[in-house]
């Protein structure tokens, strides 16, 4: 059964692959699962029909027969559990890969999102510079710890897994901030993820949506 995911009709990231459908597309490409995409406008995302799929009125969603899922991490776990290629067969290694998925979205991503909130919503506040600096220091702390754990390895725990997929996607949110470049092994880690053919296919597919919506 071919699943359908939702994505922005016109992504505010202008096709840079930062919206969360990108991580789901990448997972589907890694496992070789074809998929359909339903594009939704900001208005449609807040209507009852979409909220029935995603209670918070967001993308992405995932529909497969009578199963509907939201939350990109849960969607990727579902895909990874049903196809070979994103989780190890060994039960303990599999549990560790899932732990890295959670680490990406619950330990690394929150301060990175806080930085985006500060830059986009709090820039005019008197305390903006102080806030930005404190959030960036928290990010540096996490990046230092992650870099120490990664060491010279290509991936976080053996072969590439859904944990790496989510971690690379979360770290990519720092593109343009200069923070990732302070940790060369993490910058190289992200580049390794982005060089995977499945990443390229997913990236090109989401970019094509933006290009089609913004001709010329
Ligand atoms: N925890 C949920 C998940 O992982 O699925 C979060 C989903 C989410 O934040 N979706 C965002 C959304 O639908 C799009 S990805 N936002 C609309 C809304 O809440 O009204 C977040 C995102 C959006 C834009 C950029 N950008 O422009 O760079 C980056 C990331």
Short mmCIF file of C-alpha atoms and ligand atoms in Angstrom, two decimals:
data_model
loop_
_atom_site.label_atom_id
_atom_site.label_comp_id
_atom_site.label_asym_id
_atom_site.label_seq_id
_atom_site.Cartn_x
_atom_site.Cartn_y
_atom_site.Cartn_z
CA UNK A 1 0.00 0.00 0.00
CA UNK A 2 1.43 3.38 -0.99
CA UNK A 3 1.37 5.81 1.94
CA UNK A 4 0.42 9.47 1.57
CA UNK A 5 2.23 12.18 3.48
CA UNK A 6 1.37 15.86 3.75
CA UNK A 7 3.72 18.75 3.07
CA UNK A 8 3.51 22.53 2.75
CA UNK A 9 1.96 23.72 -0.50
CA UNK A 10 4.48 26.56 -0.25
CA UNK A 11 7.18 25.93 2.31
CA UNK A 12 8.45 28.98 4.22
CA UNK A 13 11.95 27.50 4.01
CA UNK A 14 11.93 28.06 0.23
CA UNK A 15 12.90 24.48 -0.55
CA UNK A 16 15.89 24.23 1.80
CA UNK A 17 14.59 20.94 3.17
CA UNK A 18 13.98 22.27 6.68
CA UNK A 19 10.26 21.48 6.96
CA UNK A 20 9.59 18.18 8.68
CA UNK A 21 8.18 16.37 5.66
CA UNK A 22 11.82 16.21 4.49
CA UNK A 23 12.81 13.74 7.21
CA UNK A 24 9.83 11.50 6.40
CA UNK A 25 10.59 11.65 2.68
CA UNK A 26 14.22 10.72 3.44
CA UNK A 27 13.16 7.71 5.55
CA UNK A 28 10.82 6.50 2.79
CA UNK A 29 13.58 6.90 0.20
CA UNK A 30 16.08 5.01 2.38
CA UNK A 31 13.80 1.97 2.55
CA UNK A 32 12.67 2.21 -1.08
CA UNK A 33 9.01 2.80 -0.25
CA UNK A 34 7.19 4.88 -2.91
CA UNK A 35 4.85 7.50 -1.49
CA UNK A 36 2.30 10.10 -2.50
CA UNK A 37 2.29 13.68 -1.24
CA UNK A 38 -0.77 15.81 -0.55
CA UNK A 39 0.13 19.48 -0.42
CA UNK A 40 -1.71 21.65 2.08
CA UNK A 41 -1.96 25.39 2.47
CA UNK A 42 -1.62 27.13 5.87
CA UNK A 43 -5.38 27.65 5.86
CA UNK A 44 -6.15 23.98 5.11
CA UNK A 45 -3.77 22.86 7.88
CA UNK A 46 -5.94 24.58 10.46
CA UNK A 47 -9.26 23.19 9.20
CA UNK A 48 -11.05 20.30 10.91
CA UNK A 49 -10.30 17.81 8.12
CA UNK A 50 -6.55 18.23 8.60
CA UNK A 51 -6.77 18.53 12.38
CA UNK A 52 -8.46 15.12 12.39
CA UNK A 53 -5.13 13.81 11.07
CA UNK A 54 -2.85 16.19 12.99
CA UNK A 55 -4.41 17.68 16.14
CA UNK A 56 -2.01 20.64 16.14
CA UNK A 57 -2.74 21.65 12.56
CA UNK A 58 0.75 20.91 11.28
CA UNK A 59 2.57 18.87 8.66
CA UNK A 60 3.67 16.14 8.19
CA UNK A 61 1.01 13.46 8.47
CA UNK A 62 1.18 9.89 7.22
CA UNK A 63 -1.75 7.85 5.94
CA UNK A 64 -1.45 4.18 5.06
CA UNK A 65 -4.76 2.39 4.60
CA UNK A 66 -6.74 2.92 7.79
CA UNK A 67 -3.67 4.03 9.76
CA UNK A 68 -3.08 7.75 10.25
CA UNK A 69 -0.01 9.03 12.07
CA UNK A 70 1.39 12.40 13.02
CA UNK A 71 4.72 13.43 14.63
CA UNK A 72 7.63 12.97 12.28
CA UNK A 73 9.60 10.87 14.80
CA UNK A 74 6.71 8.43 15.25
CA UNK A 75 6.19 8.24 11.49
CA UNK A 76 9.86 7.43 10.93
CA UNK A 77 9.83 4.80 13.67
CA UNK A 78 6.79 3.20 12.02
CA UNK A 79 8.54 3.15 8.64
CA UNK A 80 11.79 1.85 10.17
CA UNK A 81 10.02 -0.95 12.02
CA UNK A 82 8.30 -2.20 8.89
CA UNK A 83 11.14 -2.05 6.38
CA UNK A 84 14.75 -3.14 6.39
CA UNK A 85 17.42 -0.47 6.29
CA UNK A 86 16.81 1.97 9.13
CA UNK A 87 17.09 -0.15 12.28
CA UNK A 88 19.54 -2.95 13.11
CA UNK A 89 18.24 -6.53 13.44
CA UNK A 90 19.94 -7.08 16.79
CA UNK A 91 17.44 -6.18 19.53
CA UNK A 92 19.89 -4.23 21.70
CA UNK A 93 21.39 -2.32 18.78
CA UNK A 94 17.84 -1.57 17.64
CA UNK A 95 16.94 -0.18 21.06
CA UNK A 96 20.06 2.00 21.00
CA UNK A 97 19.20 3.33 17.53
CA UNK A 98 15.73 4.25 18.80
CA UNK A 99 17.36 5.99 21.77
CA UNK A 100 19.29 8.14 19.28
CA UNK A 101 16.02 9.01 17.54
CA UNK A 102 14.68 10.29 20.84
CA UNK A 103 17.95 12.07 21.62
CA UNK A 104 17.69 13.94 18.32
CA UNK A 105 14.15 15.22 18.87
CA UNK A 106 14.10 15.60 22.65
CA UNK A 107 17.67 16.55 23.61
CA UNK A 108 19.21 18.26 20.57
CA UNK A 109 16.23 19.78 18.79
CA UNK A 110 14.63 21.84 21.62
CA UNK A 111 17.47 24.36 22.07
CA UNK A 112 17.84 24.59 18.28
CA UNK A 113 14.14 25.42 17.99
CA UNK A 114 14.52 27.92 20.86
CA UNK A 115 17.19 29.69 18.81
CA UNK A 116 14.83 29.92 15.83
CA UNK A 117 12.04 31.25 18.04
CA UNK A 118 14.40 33.87 19.45
CA UNK A 119 15.56 34.96 15.99
CA UNK A 120 12.12 35.10 14.39
CA UNK A 121 9.84 36.15 17.24
CA UNK A 122 11.93 37.81 19.95
CA UNK A 123 14.32 39.97 17.93
CA UNK A 124 12.69 43.24 19.03
CA UNK A 125 12.83 42.45 22.74
CA UNK A 126 15.27 44.39 24.93
CA UNK A 127 16.73 41.09 26.19
CA UNK A 128 17.13 39.54 22.72
CA UNK A 129 20.96 39.51 22.53
CA UNK A 130 21.25 37.99 26.00
CA UNK A 131 18.65 35.34 25.20
CA UNK A 132 20.28 34.43 21.89
CA UNK A 133 23.67 34.12 23.49
CA UNK A 134 22.37 31.89 26.28
CA UNK A 135 20.46 29.64 23.85
CA UNK A 136 23.53 29.37 21.60
CA UNK A 137 25.67 28.40 24.58
CA UNK A 138 23.19 25.64 25.39
CA UNK A 139 23.37 24.43 21.80
CA UNK A 140 27.19 24.48 21.94
CA UNK A 141 27.05 22.36 25.08
CA UNK A 142 24.96 19.70 23.32
CA UNK A 143 27.06 19.83 20.16
CA UNK A 144 30.24 19.36 22.19
CA UNK A 145 28.77 16.33 23.94
CA UNK A 146 27.49 14.84 20.70
CA UNK A 147 30.80 15.43 18.97
CA UNK A 148 32.65 13.73 21.83
CA UNK A 149 30.39 10.69 21.51
CA UNK A 150 30.64 10.50 17.72
CA UNK A 151 34.44 10.69 17.84
CA UNK A 152 35.93 9.45 14.56
CA UNK A 153 32.97 7.24 13.69
CA UNK A 154 30.87 7.75 10.59
CA UNK A 155 27.55 7.17 12.41
CA UNK A 156 26.38 7.27 16.01
CA UNK A 157 26.18 3.53 16.70
CA UNK A 158 27.49 1.27 13.97
CA UNK A 159 25.69 1.35 10.64
CA UNK A 160 23.56 4.31 9.51
CA UNK A 161 20.16 4.17 11.25
CA UNK A 162 16.97 6.13 11.78
CA UNK A 163 18.82 7.69 14.74
CA UNK A 164 21.38 9.20 12.36
CA UNK A 165 18.65 10.26 9.95
CA UNK A 166 16.86 12.27 12.62
CA UNK A 167 20.09 13.61 14.12
CA UNK A 168 21.35 14.83 10.75
CA UNK A 169 17.99 16.48 10.06
CA UNK A 170 18.03 18.22 13.45
CA UNK A 171 21.64 19.42 13.05
CA UNK A 172 20.85 20.74 9.55
CA UNK A 173 18.55 23.26 11.22
CA UNK A 174 21.77 25.04 12.24
CA UNK A 175 22.74 25.63 8.60
CA UNK A 176 23.77 29.23 8.20
CA UNK A 177 24.24 29.80 11.96
CA UNK A 178 27.98 29.09 11.97
CA UNK A 179 27.50 26.90 15.06
CA UNK A 180 27.93 23.56 13.34
CA UNK A 181 31.22 24.66 11.79
CA UNK A 182 32.63 25.02 15.33
CA UNK A 183 32.41 21.21 15.51
CA UNK A 184 34.10 19.92 12.32
CA UNK A 185 33.30 16.27 13.01
CA UNK A 186 29.58 17.13 13.25
CA UNK A 187 29.71 19.24 10.10
CA UNK A 188 31.29 16.25 8.33
CA UNK A 189 28.63 13.95 9.84
CA UNK A 190 25.86 16.12 8.40
CA UNK A 191 27.62 16.19 5.02
CA UNK A 192 27.82 12.39 5.05
CA UNK A 193 24.08 12.22 5.64
CA UNK A 194 23.35 14.75 2.93
CA UNK A 195 25.52 12.79 0.47
CA UNK A 196 23.35 9.69 0.75
CA UNK A 197 21.44 9.07 -2.50
CA UNK A 198 18.17 8.72 -0.57
CA UNK A 199 18.70 12.14 1.03
CA UNK A 200 19.34 13.67 -2.40
CA UNK A 201 16.17 12.14 -3.86
CA UNK A 202 14.09 13.38 -0.92
CA UNK A 203 15.66 16.83 -1.07
CA UNK A 204 15.07 17.15 -4.82
CA UNK A 205 11.43 16.07 -4.42
CA UNK A 206 10.64 18.70 -1.80
CA UNK A 207 12.57 21.36 -3.73
CA UNK A 208 10.52 20.55 -6.84
CA UNK A 209 7.35 21.42 -4.89
CA UNK A 210 8.72 24.84 -3.99
CA UNK A 211 10.01 25.48 -7.50
CA UNK A 212 6.66 24.55 -9.06
CA UNK A 213 4.86 26.90 -6.64
CA UNK A 214 7.25 29.78 -7.37
CA UNK A 215 7.86 29.83 -11.14
CA UNK A 216 10.42 32.35 -12.39
N1 LIG B 1 6.69 17.69 16.41
C1 LIG B 1 6.06 17.82 15.11
C2 LIG B 1 6.68 16.79 14.15
O1 LIG B 1 7.86 16.46 14.32
O2 LIG B 1 5.98 16.29 13.25
C3 LIG B 1 6.28 19.24 14.62
C4 LIG B 1 5.63 19.48 13.29
C5 LIG B 1 5.88 20.91 12.83
O3 LIG B 1 6.52 21.74 13.54
N2 LIG B 1 5.41 21.21 11.63
C6 LIG B 1 5.59 22.55 11.10
C7 LIG B 1 4.23 23.14 10.80
O4 LIG B 1 3.36 22.48 10.30
C8 LIG B 1 6.37 22.48 9.79
S1 LIG B 1 8.01 21.89 10.05
N3 LIG B 1 4.08 24.44 11.09
C9 LIG B 1 2.88 25.17 10.81
C10 LIG B 1 2.14 25.53 12.04
O5 LIG B 1 2.49 25.09 13.16
O6 LIG B 1 1.17 26.30 11.88
C11 LIG B 1 8.76 23.24 11.03
C12 LIG B 1 9.49 24.20 10.15
C13 LIG B 1 8.81 25.15 9.42
C14 LIG B 1 9.52 26.07 8.65
C15 LIG B 1 10.89 26.04 8.63
N4 LIG B 1 11.62 26.98 7.86
O7 LIG B 1 11.02 27.85 7.21
O8 LIG B 1 12.87 26.93 7.83
C16 LIG B 1 11.57 25.08 9.36
C17 LIG B 1 10.86 24.17 10.13
#
